[in-house]
mmCIF file of C-alpha atoms in Angstrom:
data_model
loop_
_atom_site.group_PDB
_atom_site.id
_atom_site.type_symbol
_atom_site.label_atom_id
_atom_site.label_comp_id
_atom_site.label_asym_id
_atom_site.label_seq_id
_atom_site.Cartn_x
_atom_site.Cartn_y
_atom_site.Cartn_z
ATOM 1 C CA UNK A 1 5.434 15.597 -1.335
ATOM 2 C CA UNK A 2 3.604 12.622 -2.349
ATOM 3 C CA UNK A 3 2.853 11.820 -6.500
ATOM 4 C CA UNK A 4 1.202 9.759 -8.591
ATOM 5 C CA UNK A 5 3.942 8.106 -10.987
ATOM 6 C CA UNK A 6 4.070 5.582 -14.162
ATOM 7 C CA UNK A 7 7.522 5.278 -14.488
ATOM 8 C CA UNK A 8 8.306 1.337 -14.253
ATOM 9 C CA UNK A 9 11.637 2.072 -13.332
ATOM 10 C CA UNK A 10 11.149 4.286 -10.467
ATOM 11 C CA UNK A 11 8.180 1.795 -9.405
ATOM 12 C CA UNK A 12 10.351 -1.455 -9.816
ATOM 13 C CA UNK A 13 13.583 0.395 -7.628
ATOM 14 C CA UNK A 14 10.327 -0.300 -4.598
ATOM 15 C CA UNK A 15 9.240 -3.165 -5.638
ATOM 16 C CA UNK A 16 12.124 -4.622 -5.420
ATOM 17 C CA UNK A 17 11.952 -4.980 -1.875
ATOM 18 C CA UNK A 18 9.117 -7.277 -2.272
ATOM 19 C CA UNK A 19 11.131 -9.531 -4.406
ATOM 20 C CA UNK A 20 9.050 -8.529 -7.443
ATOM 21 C CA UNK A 21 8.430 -6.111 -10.443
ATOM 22 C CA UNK A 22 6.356 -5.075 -13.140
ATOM 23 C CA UNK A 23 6.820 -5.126 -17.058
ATOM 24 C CA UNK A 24 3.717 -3.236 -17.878
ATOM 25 C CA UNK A 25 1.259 -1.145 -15.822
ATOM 26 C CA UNK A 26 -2.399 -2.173 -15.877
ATOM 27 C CA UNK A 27 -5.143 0.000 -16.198
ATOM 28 C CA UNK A 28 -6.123 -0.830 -12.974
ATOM 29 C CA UNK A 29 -2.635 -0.770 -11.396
ATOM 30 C CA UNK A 30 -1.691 3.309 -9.259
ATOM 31 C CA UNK A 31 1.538 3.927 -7.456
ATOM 32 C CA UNK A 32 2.015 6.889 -5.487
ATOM 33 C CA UNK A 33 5.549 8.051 -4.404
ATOM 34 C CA UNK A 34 6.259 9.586 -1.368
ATOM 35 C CA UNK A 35 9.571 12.293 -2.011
ATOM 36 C CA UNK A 36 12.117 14.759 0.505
ATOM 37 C CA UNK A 37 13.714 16.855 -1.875
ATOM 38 C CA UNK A 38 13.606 15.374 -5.024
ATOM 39 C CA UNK A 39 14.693 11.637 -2.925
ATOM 40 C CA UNK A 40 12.169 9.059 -3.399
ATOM 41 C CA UNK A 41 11.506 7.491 -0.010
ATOM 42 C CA UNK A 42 8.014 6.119 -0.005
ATOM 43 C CA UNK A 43 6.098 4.053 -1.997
ATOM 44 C CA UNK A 44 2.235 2.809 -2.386
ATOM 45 C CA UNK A 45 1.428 0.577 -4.824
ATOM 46 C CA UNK A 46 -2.857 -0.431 -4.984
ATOM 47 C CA UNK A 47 -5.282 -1.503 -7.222
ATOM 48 C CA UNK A 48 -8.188 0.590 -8.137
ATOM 49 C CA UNK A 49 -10.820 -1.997 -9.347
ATOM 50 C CA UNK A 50 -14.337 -0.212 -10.193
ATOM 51 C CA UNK A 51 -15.851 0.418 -6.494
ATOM 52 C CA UNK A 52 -12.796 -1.263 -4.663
ATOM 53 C CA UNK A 53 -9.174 -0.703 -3.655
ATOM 54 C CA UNK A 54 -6.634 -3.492 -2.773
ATOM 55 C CA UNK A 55 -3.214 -2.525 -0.948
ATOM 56 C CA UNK A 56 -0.341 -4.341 -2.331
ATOM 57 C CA UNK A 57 2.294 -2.805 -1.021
ATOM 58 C CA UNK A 58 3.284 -0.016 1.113
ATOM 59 C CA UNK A 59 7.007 0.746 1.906
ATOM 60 C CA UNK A 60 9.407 3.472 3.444
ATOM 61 C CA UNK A 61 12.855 3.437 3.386
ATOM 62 C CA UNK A 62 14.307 2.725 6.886
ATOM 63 C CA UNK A 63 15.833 5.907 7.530
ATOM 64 C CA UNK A 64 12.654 7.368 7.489
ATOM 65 C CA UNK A 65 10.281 5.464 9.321
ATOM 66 C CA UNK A 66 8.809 6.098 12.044
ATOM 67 C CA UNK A 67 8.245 9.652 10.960
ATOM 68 C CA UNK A 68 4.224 9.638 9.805
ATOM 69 C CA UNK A 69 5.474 9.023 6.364
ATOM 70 C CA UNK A 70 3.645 6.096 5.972
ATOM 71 C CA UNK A 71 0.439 7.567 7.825
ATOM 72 C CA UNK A 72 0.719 10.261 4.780
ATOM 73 C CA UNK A 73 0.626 7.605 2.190
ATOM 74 C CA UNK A 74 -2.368 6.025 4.103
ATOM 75 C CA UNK A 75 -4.302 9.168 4.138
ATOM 76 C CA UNK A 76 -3.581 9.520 0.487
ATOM 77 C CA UNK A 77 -4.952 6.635 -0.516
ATOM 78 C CA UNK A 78 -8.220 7.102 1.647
ATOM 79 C CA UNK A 79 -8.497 10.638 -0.027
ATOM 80 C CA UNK A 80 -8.268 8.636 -3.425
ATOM 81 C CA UNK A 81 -11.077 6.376 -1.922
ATOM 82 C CA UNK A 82 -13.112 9.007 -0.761
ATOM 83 C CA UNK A 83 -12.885 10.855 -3.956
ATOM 84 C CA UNK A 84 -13.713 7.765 -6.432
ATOM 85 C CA UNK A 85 -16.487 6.799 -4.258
ATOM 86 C CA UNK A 86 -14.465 3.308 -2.912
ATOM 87 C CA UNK A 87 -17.042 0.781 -1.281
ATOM 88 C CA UNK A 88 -14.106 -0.328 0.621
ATOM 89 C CA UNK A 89 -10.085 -0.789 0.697
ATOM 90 C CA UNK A 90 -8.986 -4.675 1.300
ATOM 91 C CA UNK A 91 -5.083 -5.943 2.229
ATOM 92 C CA UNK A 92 -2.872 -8.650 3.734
ATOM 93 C CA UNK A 93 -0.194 -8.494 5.840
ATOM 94 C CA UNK A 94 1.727 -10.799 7.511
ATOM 95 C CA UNK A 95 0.278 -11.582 11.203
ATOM 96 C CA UNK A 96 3.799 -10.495 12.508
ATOM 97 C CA UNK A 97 4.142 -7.328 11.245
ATOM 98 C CA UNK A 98 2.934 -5.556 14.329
ATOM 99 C CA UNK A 99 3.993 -1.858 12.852
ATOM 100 C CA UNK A 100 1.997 -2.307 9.762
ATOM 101 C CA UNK A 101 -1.127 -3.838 11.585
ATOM 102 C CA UNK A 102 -0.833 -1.461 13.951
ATOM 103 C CA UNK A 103 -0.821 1.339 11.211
ATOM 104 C CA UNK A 104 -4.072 -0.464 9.569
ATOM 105 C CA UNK A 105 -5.871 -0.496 12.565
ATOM 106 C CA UNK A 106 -5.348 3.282 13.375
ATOM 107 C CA UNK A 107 -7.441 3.827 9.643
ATOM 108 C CA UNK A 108 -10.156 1.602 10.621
ATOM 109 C CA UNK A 109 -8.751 -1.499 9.605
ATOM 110 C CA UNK A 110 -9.988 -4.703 10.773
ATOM 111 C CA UNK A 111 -9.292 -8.252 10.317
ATOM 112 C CA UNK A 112 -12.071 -10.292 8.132
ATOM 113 C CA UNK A 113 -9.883 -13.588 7.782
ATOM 114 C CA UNK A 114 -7.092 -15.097 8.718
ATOM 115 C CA UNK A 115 -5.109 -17.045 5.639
ATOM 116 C CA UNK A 116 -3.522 -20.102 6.700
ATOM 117 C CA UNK A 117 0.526 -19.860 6.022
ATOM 118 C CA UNK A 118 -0.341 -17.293 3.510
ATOM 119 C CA UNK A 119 3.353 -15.934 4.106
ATOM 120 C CA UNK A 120 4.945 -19.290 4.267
ATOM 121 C CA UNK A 121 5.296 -20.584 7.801
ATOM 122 C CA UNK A 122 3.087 -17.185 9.175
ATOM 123 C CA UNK A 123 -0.122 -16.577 8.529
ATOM 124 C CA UNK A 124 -1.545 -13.678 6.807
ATOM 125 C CA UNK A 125 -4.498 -11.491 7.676
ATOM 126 C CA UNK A 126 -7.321 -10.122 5.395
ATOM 127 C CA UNK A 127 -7.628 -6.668 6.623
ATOM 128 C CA UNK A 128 -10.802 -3.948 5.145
ATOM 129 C CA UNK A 129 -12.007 -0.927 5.507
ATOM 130 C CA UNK A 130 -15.657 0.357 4.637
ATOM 131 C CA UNK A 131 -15.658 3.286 3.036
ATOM 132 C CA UNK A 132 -19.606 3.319 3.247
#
């Protein structure tokens, strides 16, 4: 079952993985939370910005990958697109995460830039997707 949440505690136990957290949520800030009875085991966190979505972060515990959970998360955020009339949905991701592009690329990702050592010594990739 996948949810929209605003509990900073559930969303900082993901974001944690990312080495970060949040204090307070922004009114532009959504999180979605992917669950398996009643365990929380995915996690979306995007910004919904007027006409445009950015993907900060999408995670699933490793137990549970490679098991379409985060292809579910993905085609909950396009229905959220689809349904607030996104222009488009922009990310980046490291260029050596192979699963992840991979994943983008099967929802029509493609790469507009490429940002120079944008993940320290790798470089990082400006994905998009039109929505129009």
């Amino acid at each position: 079952m996948i949810n929209y949440t605003t509990e900073k505690e559930l969303i900082n136990s993901f974001l944690k993985y990312f080495n970060t957290k949040i204090n307070d949520i922004s009114k532009f800030s959504k999180y979605l939370i992917y669950s398996i009875d009643d365990k929380n085991i995915g996690f979306v966190d995007f910004s919904f910005i007027y006409d445009r979505i950015e993907l900060n972060y999408i995670y699933v515990e490793k137990s549970y990958r490679n098991k379409n959970i985060a292809s579910k998360l993905m085609d909950k955020l396009i229905e959220f697109a689809i349904d607030n009339k996104c222009i488009n949905i922009t990310l980046e991701v490291d260029e050596s995460n192979d699963a992840a592009i991979n994943l983008y690329k099967k929802y029509g990702f493609t790469i507009a830039t490429i940002r120079k050592k944008y993940y320290g010594k790798n470089d990082g990739y400006l994905m998009i997707r039109e929505m129009v």
